[in-house]
Short mmCIF file of C-alpha atoms and ligand atoms in Angstrom, two decimals:
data_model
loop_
_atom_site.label_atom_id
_atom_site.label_comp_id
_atom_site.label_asym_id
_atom_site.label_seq_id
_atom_site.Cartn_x
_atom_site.Cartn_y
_atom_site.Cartn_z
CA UNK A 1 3.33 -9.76 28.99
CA UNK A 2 3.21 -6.49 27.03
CA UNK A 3 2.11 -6.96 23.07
CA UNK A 4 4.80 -4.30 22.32
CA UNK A 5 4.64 -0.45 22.52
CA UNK A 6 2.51 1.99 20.61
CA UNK A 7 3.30 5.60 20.16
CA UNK A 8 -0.21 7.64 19.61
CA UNK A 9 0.22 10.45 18.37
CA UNK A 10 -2.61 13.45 19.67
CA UNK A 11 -2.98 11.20 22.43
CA UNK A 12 -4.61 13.77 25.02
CA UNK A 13 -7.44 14.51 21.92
CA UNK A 14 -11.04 13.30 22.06
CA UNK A 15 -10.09 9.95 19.91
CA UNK A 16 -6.30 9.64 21.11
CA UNK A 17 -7.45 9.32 24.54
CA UNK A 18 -10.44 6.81 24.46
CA UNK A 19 -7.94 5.02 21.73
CA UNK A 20 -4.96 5.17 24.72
CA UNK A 21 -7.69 3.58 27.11
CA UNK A 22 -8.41 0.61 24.85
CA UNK A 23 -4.91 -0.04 23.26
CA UNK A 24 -3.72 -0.60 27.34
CA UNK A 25 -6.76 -2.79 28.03
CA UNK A 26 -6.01 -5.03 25.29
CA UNK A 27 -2.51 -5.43 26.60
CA UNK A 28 -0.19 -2.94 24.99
CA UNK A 29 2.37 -0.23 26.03
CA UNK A 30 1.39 2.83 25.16
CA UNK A 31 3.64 6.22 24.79
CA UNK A 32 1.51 9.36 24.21
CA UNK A 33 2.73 12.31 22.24
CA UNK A 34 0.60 15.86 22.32
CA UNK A 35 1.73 19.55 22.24
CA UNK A 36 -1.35 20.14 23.55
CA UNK A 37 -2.70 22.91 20.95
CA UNK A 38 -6.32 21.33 21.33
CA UNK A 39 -6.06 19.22 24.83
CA UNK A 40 -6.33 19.85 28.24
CA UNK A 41 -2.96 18.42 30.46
CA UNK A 42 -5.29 16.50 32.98
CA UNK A 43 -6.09 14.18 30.13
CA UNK A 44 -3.31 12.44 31.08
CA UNK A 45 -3.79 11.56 34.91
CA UNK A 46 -7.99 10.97 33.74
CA UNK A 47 -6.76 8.10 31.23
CA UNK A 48 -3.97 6.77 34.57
CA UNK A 49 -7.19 7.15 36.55
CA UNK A 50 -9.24 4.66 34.14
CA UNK A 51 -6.72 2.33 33.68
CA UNK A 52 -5.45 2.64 37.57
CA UNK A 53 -2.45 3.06 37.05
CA UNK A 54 0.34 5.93 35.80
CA UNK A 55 0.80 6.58 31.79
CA UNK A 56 3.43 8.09 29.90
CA UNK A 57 3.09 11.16 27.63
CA UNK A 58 5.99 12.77 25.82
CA UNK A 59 5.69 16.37 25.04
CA UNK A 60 6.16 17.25 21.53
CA UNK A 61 5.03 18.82 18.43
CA UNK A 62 5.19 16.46 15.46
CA UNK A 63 5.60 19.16 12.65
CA UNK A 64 8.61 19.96 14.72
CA UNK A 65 11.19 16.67 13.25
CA UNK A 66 13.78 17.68 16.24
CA UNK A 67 11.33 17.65 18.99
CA UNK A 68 9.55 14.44 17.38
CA UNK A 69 12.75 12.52 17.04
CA UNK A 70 13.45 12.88 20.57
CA UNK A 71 10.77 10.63 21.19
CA UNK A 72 11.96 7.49 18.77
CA UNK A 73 14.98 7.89 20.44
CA UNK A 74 13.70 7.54 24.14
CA UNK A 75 11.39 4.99 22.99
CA UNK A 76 13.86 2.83 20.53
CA UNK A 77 11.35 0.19 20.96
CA UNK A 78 8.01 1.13 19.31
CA UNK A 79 6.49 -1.91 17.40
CA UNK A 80 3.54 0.61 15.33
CA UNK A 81 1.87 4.07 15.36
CA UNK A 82 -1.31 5.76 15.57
CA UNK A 83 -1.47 8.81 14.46
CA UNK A 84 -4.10 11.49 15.32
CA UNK A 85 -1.97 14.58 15.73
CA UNK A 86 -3.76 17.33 13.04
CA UNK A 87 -5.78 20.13 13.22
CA UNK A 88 -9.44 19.36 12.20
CA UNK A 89 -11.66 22.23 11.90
CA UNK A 90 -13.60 21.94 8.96
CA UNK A 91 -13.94 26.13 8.50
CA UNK A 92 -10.85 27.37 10.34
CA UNK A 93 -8.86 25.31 8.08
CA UNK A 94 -10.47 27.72 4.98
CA UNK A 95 -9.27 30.53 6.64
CA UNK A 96 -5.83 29.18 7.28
CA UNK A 97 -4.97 26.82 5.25
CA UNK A 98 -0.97 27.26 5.42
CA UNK A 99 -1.49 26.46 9.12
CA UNK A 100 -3.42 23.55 8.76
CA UNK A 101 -1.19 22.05 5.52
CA UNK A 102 1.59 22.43 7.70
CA UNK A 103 0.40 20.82 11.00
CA UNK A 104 -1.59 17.87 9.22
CA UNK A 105 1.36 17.06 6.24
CA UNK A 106 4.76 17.89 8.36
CA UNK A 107 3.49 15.97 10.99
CA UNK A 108 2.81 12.93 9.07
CA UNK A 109 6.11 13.58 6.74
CA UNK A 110 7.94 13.68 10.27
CA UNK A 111 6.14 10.17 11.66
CA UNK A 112 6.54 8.17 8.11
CA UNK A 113 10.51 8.89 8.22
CA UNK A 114 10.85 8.81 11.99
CA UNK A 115 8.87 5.11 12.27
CA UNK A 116 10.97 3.77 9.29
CA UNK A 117 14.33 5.36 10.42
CA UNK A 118 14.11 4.78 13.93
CA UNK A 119 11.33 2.20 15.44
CA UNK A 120 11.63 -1.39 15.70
CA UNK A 121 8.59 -2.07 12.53
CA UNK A 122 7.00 0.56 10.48
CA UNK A 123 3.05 -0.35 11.38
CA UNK A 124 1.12 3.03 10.42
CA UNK A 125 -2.36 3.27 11.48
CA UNK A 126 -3.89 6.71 10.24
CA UNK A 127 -6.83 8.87 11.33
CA UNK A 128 -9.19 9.78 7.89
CA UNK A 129 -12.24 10.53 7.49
CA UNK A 130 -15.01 10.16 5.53
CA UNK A 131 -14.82 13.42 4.29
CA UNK A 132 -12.37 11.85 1.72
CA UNK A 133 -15.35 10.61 -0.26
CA UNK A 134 -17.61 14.43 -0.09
CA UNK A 135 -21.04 13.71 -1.28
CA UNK A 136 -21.56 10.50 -2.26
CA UNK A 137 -23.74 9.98 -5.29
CA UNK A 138 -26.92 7.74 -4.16
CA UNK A 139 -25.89 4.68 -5.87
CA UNK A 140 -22.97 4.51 -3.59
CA UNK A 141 -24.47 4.60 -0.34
CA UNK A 142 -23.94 3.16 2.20
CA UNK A 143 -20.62 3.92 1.23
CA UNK A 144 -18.07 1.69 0.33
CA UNK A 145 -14.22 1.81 0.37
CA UNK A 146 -13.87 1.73 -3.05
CA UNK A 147 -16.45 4.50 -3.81
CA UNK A 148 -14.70 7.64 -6.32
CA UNK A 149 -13.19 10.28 -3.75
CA UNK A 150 -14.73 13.52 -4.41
CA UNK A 151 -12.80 16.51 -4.83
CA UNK A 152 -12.91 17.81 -1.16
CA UNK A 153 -14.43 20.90 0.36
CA UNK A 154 -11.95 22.33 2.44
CA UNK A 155 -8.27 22.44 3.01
CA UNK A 156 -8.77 20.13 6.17
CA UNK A 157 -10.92 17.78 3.99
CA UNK A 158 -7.95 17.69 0.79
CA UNK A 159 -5.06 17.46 3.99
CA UNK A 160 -6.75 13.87 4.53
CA UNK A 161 -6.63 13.20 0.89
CA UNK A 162 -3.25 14.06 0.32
CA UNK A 163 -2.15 11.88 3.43
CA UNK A 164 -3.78 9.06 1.79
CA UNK A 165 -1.74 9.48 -1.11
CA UNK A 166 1.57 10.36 1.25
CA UNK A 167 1.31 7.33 2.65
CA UNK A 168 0.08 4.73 0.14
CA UNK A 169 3.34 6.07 -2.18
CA UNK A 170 5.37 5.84 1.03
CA UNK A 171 3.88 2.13 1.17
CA UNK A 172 5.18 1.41 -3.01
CA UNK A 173 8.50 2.44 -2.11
CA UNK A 174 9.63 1.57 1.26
CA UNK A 175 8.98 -2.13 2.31
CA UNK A 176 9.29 -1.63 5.57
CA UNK A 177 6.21 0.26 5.91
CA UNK A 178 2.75 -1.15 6.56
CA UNK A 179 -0.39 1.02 6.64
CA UNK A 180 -4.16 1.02 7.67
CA UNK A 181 -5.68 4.11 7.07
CA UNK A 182 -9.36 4.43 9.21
CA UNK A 183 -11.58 6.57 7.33
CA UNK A 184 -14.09 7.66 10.42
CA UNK A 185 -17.44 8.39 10.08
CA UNK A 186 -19.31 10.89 13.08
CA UNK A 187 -17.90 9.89 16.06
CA UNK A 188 -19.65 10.86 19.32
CA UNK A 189 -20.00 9.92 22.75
CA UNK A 190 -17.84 9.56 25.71
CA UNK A 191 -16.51 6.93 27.81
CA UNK A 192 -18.97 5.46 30.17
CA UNK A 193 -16.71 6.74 33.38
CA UNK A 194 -17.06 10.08 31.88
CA UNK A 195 -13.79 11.25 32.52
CA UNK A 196 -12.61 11.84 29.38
CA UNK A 197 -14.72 12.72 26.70
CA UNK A 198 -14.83 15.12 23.57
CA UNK A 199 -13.91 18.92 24.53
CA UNK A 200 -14.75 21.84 22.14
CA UNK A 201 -13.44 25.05 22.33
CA UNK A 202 -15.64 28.33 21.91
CA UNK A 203 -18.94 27.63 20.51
CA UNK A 204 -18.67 23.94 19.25
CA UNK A 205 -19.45 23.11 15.29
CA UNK A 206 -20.42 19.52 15.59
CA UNK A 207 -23.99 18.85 16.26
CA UNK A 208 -23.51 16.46 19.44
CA UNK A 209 -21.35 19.01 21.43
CA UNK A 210 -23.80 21.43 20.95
CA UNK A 211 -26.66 19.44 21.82
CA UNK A 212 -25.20 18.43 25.17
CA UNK A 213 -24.39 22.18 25.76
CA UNK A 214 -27.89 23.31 24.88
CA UNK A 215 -29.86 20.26 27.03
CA UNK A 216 -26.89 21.71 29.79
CA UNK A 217 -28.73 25.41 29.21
CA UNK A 218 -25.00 26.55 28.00
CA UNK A 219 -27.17 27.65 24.80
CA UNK A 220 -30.57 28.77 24.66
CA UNK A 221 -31.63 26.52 21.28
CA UNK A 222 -29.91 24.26 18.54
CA UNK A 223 -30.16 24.90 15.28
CA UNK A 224 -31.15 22.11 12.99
CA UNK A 225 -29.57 23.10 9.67
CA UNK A 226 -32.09 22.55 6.55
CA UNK A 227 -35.23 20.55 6.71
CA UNK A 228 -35.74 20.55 3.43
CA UNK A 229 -33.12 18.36 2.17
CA UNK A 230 -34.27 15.18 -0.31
CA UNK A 231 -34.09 12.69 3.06
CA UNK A 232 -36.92 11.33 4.43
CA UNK A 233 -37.71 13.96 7.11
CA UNK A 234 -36.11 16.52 5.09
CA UNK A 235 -32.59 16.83 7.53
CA UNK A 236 -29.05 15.85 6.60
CA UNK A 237 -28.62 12.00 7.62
CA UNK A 238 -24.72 11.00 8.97
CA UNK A 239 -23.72 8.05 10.73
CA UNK A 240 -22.66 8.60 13.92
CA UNK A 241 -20.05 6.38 15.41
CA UNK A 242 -19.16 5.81 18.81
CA UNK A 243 -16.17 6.70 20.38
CA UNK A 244 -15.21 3.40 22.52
CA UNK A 245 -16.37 1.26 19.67
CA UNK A 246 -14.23 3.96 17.39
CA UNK A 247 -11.39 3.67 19.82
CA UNK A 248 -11.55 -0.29 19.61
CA UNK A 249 -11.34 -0.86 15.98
CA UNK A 250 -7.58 0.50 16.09
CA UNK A 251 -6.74 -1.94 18.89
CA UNK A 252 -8.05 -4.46 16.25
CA UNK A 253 -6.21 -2.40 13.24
CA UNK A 254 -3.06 -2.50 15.18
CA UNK A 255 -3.74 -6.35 16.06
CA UNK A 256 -3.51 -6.88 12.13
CA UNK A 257 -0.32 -4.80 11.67
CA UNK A 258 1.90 -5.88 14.32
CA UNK A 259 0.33 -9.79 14.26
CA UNK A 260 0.94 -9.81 10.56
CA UNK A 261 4.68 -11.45 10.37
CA UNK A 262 4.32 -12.43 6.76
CA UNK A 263 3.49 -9.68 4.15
CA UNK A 264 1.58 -11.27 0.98
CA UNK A 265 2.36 -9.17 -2.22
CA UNK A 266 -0.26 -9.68 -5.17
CA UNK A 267 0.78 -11.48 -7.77
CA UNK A 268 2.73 -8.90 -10.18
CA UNK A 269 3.03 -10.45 -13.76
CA UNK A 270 4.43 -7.57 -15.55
CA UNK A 271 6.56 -6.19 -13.00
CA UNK A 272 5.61 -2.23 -13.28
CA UNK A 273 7.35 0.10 -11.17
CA UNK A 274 4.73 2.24 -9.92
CA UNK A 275 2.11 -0.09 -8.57
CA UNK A 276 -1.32 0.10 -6.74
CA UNK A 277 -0.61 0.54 -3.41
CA UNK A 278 -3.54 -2.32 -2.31
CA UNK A 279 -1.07 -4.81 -4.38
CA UNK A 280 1.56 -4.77 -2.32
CA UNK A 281 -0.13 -6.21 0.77
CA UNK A 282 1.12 -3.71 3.08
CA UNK A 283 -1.90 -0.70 2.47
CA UNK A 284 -5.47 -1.23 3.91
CA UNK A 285 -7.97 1.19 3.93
CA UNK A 286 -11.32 0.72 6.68
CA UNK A 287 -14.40 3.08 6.53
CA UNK A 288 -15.39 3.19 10.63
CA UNK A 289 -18.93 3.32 10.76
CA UNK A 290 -22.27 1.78 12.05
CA UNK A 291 -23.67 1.15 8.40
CA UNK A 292 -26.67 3.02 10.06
CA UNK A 293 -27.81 6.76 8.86
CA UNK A 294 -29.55 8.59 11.27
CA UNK A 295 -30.89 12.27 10.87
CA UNK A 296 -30.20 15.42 12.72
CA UNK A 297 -34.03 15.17 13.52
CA UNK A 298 -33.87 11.46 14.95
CA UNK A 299 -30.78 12.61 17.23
CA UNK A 300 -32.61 15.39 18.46
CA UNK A 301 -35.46 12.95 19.47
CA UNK A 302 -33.44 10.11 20.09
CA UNK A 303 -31.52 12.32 22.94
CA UNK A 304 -34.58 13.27 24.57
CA UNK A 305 -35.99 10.18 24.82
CA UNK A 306 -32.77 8.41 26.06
CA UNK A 307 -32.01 11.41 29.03
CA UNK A 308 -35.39 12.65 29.86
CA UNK A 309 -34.15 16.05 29.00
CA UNK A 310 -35.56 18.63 27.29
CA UNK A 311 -34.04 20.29 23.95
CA UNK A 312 -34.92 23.48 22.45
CA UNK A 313 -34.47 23.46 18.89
CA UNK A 314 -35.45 25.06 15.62
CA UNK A 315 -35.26 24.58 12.64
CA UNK A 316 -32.46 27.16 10.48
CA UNK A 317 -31.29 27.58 7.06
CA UNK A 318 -28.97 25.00 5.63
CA UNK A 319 -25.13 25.37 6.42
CA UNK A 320 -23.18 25.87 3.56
CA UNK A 321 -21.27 22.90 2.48
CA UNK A 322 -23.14 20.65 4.22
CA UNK A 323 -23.04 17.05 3.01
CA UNK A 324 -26.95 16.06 2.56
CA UNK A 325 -26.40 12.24 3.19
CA UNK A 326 -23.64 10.09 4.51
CA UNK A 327 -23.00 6.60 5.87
CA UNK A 328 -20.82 3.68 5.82
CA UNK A 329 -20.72 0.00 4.30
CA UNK A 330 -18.98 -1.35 7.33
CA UNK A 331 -18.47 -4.93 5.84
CA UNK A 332 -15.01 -4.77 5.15
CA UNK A 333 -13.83 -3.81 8.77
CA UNK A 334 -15.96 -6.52 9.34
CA UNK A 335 -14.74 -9.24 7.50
CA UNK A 336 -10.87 -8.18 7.95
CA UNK A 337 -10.83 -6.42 11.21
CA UNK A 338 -13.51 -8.43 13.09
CA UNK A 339 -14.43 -5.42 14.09
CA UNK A 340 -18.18 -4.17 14.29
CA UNK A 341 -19.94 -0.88 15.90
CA UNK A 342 -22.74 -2.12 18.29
CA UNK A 343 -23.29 0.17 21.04
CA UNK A 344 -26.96 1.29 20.71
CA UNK A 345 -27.20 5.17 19.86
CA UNK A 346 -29.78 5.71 23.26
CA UNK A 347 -26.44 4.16 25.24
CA UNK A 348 -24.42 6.32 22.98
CA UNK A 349 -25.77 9.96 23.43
CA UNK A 350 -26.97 8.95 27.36
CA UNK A 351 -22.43 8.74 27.52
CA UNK A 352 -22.40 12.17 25.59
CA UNK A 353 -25.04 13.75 28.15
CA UNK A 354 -23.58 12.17 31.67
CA UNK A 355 -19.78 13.76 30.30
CA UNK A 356 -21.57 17.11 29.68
CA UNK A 357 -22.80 17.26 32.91
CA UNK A 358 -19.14 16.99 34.78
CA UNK A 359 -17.72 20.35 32.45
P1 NAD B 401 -8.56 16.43 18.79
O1 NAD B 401 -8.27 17.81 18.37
O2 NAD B 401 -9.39 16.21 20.00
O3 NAD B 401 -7.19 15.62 19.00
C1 NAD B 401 -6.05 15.89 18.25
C2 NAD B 401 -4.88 16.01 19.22
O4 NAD B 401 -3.69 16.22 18.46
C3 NAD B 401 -5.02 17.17 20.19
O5 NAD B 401 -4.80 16.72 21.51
C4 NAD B 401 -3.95 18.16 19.75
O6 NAD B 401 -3.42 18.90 20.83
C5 NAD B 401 -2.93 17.21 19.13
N1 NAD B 401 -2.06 17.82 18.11
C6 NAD B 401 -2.43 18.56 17.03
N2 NAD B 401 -1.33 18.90 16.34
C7 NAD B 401 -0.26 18.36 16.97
C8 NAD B 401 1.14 18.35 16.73
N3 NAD B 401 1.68 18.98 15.70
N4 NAD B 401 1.93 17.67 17.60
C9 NAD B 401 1.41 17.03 18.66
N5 NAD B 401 0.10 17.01 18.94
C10 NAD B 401 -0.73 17.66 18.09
O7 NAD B 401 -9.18 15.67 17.53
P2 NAD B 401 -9.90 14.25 17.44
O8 NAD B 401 -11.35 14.49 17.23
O9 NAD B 401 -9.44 13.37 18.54
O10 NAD B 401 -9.32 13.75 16.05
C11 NAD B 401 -8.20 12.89 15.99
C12 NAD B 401 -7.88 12.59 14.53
O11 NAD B 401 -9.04 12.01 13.92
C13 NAD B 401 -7.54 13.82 13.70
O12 NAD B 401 -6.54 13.47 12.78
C14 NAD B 401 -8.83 14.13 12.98
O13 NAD B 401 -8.62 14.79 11.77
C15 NAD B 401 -9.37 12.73 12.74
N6 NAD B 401 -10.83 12.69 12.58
C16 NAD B 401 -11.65 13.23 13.53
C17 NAD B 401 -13.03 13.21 13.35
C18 NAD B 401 -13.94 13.84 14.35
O14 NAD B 401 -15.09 14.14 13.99
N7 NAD B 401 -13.54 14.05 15.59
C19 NAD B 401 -13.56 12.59 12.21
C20 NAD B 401 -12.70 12.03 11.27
C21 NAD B 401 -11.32 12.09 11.45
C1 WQD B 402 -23.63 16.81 11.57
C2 WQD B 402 -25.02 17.22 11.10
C3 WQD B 402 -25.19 19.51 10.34
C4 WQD B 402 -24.53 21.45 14.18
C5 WQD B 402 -17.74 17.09 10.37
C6 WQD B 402 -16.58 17.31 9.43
C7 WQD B 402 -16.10 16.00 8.87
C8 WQD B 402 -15.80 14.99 9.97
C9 WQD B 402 -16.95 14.86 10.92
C10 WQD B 402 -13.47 15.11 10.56
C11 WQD B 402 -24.98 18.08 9.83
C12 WQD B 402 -26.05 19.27 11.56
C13 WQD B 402 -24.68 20.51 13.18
C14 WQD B 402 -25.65 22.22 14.57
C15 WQD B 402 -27.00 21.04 12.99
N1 WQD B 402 -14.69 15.39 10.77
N2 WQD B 402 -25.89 20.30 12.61
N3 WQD B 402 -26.85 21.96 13.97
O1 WQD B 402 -20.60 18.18 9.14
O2 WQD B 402 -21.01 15.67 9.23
O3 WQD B 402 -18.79 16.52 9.62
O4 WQD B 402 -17.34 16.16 11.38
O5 WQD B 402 -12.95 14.50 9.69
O6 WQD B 402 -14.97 16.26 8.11
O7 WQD B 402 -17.01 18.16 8.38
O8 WQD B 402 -20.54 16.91 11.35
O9 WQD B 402 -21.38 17.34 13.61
O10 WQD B 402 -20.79 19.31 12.14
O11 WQD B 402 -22.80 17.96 11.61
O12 WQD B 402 -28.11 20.85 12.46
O13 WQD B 402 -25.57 23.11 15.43
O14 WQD B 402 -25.61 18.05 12.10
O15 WQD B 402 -25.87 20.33 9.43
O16 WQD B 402 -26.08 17.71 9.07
P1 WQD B 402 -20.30 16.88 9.75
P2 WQD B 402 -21.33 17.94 12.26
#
């Protein structure tokens, strides 16, 4: 018996589709939603082809509320979202922001009214990012939920910021609503069929893409930006998450939504009108990590030595606005979620390799 149907929004993406995988494993209906602006169509028959059977995907563009709608209306059923739809380069999104304030806000306005207009319970899980929190001040790493957010970097980073706020007001005044919002970490990796996987366009900006394209001979070197950072081999340390263990903690975020029957507000003794979101027992917020930094240096040698291939690499300037150090306290996704990241990074970046190697 079904556990009720999902809508994911971005569902043909890199996390959407792993996430689509997983969510139908675990014994849900899933309806996928893409305009495919940064997907490929044979997404679609790759995730039927994993799960063996055939998958549905609606067609629309979520900043568009009439083409969105469409979808709540063929699917009067839905039970919770997850939404991925937005546009998430870091330095395009400085050189447009308009386009990428009105993809990554319309699109959520147009889901938080749809879901409590039209679906059958208004469960919310939301793609952040850890970029919410910039650079961390040392005594806050790893890096906990309730660290200070830092005044973001780009218009992409501040989009995820502002949807925090969207929906956590969104939370205050409609109690219908219930919301996790899953601040990610690095993901990387693909799934171990390798037929769907992570798939950059142009020269690719994340370090594992272009690792696997320069151990494919796609590039003749990487790049290593800054050795000389205050780290212990002097390179920027991140913590890199995979993909399928990424993918599973919303199956275990949407567990918690939909499961929950009960909501349990805290305690309010002097009634205020305008209250911390976290108080009214409907608003969660999970950092997604391994709780484990690793730095650009160790992935270079930690991909050699798990594939046997070689990888050219020097080292180059720092990139501006690069973070120098990043990772997650995982412990409350832990505790709440029962959810934990345990693939081992050789198993990890061996994934990303054997998916480069079918493009
Ligand atoms: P992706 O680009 O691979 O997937 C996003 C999908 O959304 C694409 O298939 C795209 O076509 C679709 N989309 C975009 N705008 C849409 C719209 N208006 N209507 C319908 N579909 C639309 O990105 P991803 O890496 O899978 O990221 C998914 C989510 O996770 C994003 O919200 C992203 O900001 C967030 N996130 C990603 C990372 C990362 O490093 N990949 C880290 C933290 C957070
Ligand atoms: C990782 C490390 C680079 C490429 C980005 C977004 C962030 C979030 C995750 C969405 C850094 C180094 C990279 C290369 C290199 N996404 N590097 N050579 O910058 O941590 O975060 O993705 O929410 O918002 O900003 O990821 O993969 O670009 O870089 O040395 O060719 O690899 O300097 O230290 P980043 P990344």
């Amino acid at each position: 018996m079904s556990k009720g149907k999902i809508l994911l929004t971005g569902a043909a993406g890199y996390i959407g589709s792993h996430t689509w995988v997983e969510l139908c494993q675990a014994g849900y209906d899933v309806v996928g939603v893409d305009n495919f602006y940064n997907s490929e169509r044979d997404v679609i028959g790759r995730i039927g082809k994993i799960l063996g059977k055939p998958v549905t995907l609606e067609e629309a563009d979520c900043s568009d509320f009439g083409s969105f709608s469409k979808v709540f209306e063929k699917h009067p059923d839905i039970v919770g979202a997850v939404h991925f739809a937005a546009y998430k380069a870091v330095g395009e999104s400085i050189e447009k922001p308009l386009d990428y304030y009105k993809n990554n806000i319309t699109s959520l306005l147009n889901l938080i009214t749809l879901m409590k207009d039209k679906s059958l319970r208004a469960n919310i899980v939301f793609s952040s990012s850890c970029t919410v929190y910039g650079q961390p001040d040392k005594e806050h790493l790893p890096i906990a939920e309730d660290a200070p957010l830092k005044r973001s970097l780009s218009p992409y980073g501040k989009s995820k910021q502002m949807a925090e706020e969207i929906l956590s007001d969104s939370v205050i005044a409609y109690p219908e609503l219930k919301v996790c919002a899953l601040r990610y970490f690095n993901p990387i990796g693909a799934h171990p069929s390798a037929l769907i996987g992570e798939l950059p366009r142009g020269v690719p900006q994340n370090l594992v893409p272009f690792v696997t394209q320069t151990a494919a001979g796609i590039r003749d070197h990487l790049n290593v930006f800054g050795d000389d950072y205050n780290t212990p081999d002097g390179s920027c340390i991140r913590d890199y998450i995979y993909v399928v263990d990424l993918a599973k903690a919303h199956v275990k975020a949407i567990d918690k939504l939909v499961g929950e029957t009960e909501v349990h507000p805290v305690d309010q003794t002097d009634e205020p009108t305008y209250v911390d979101a976290a108080k009214t027992g409907r608003w969660y917020i999970y950092n997604l990590g391994t709780g484990r930094g690793l730095s650009v240096l160790e992935l270079v040698k930690g991909f050699m030595k798990a594939t046997g291939v070689n990888l050219p690499y020097q080292i180059a300037p720092r990139r501006q606005g690069d973070i120098e150090q990043v990772w997650a306290d995982p412990k409350k996704a832990e505790k709440e979620l029962g959810w934990k990241a345990d693939t081992p990074i050789e198993e990890v970046l061996r994934s990303a390799w054997n998916w480069q190697k079918t493009l």
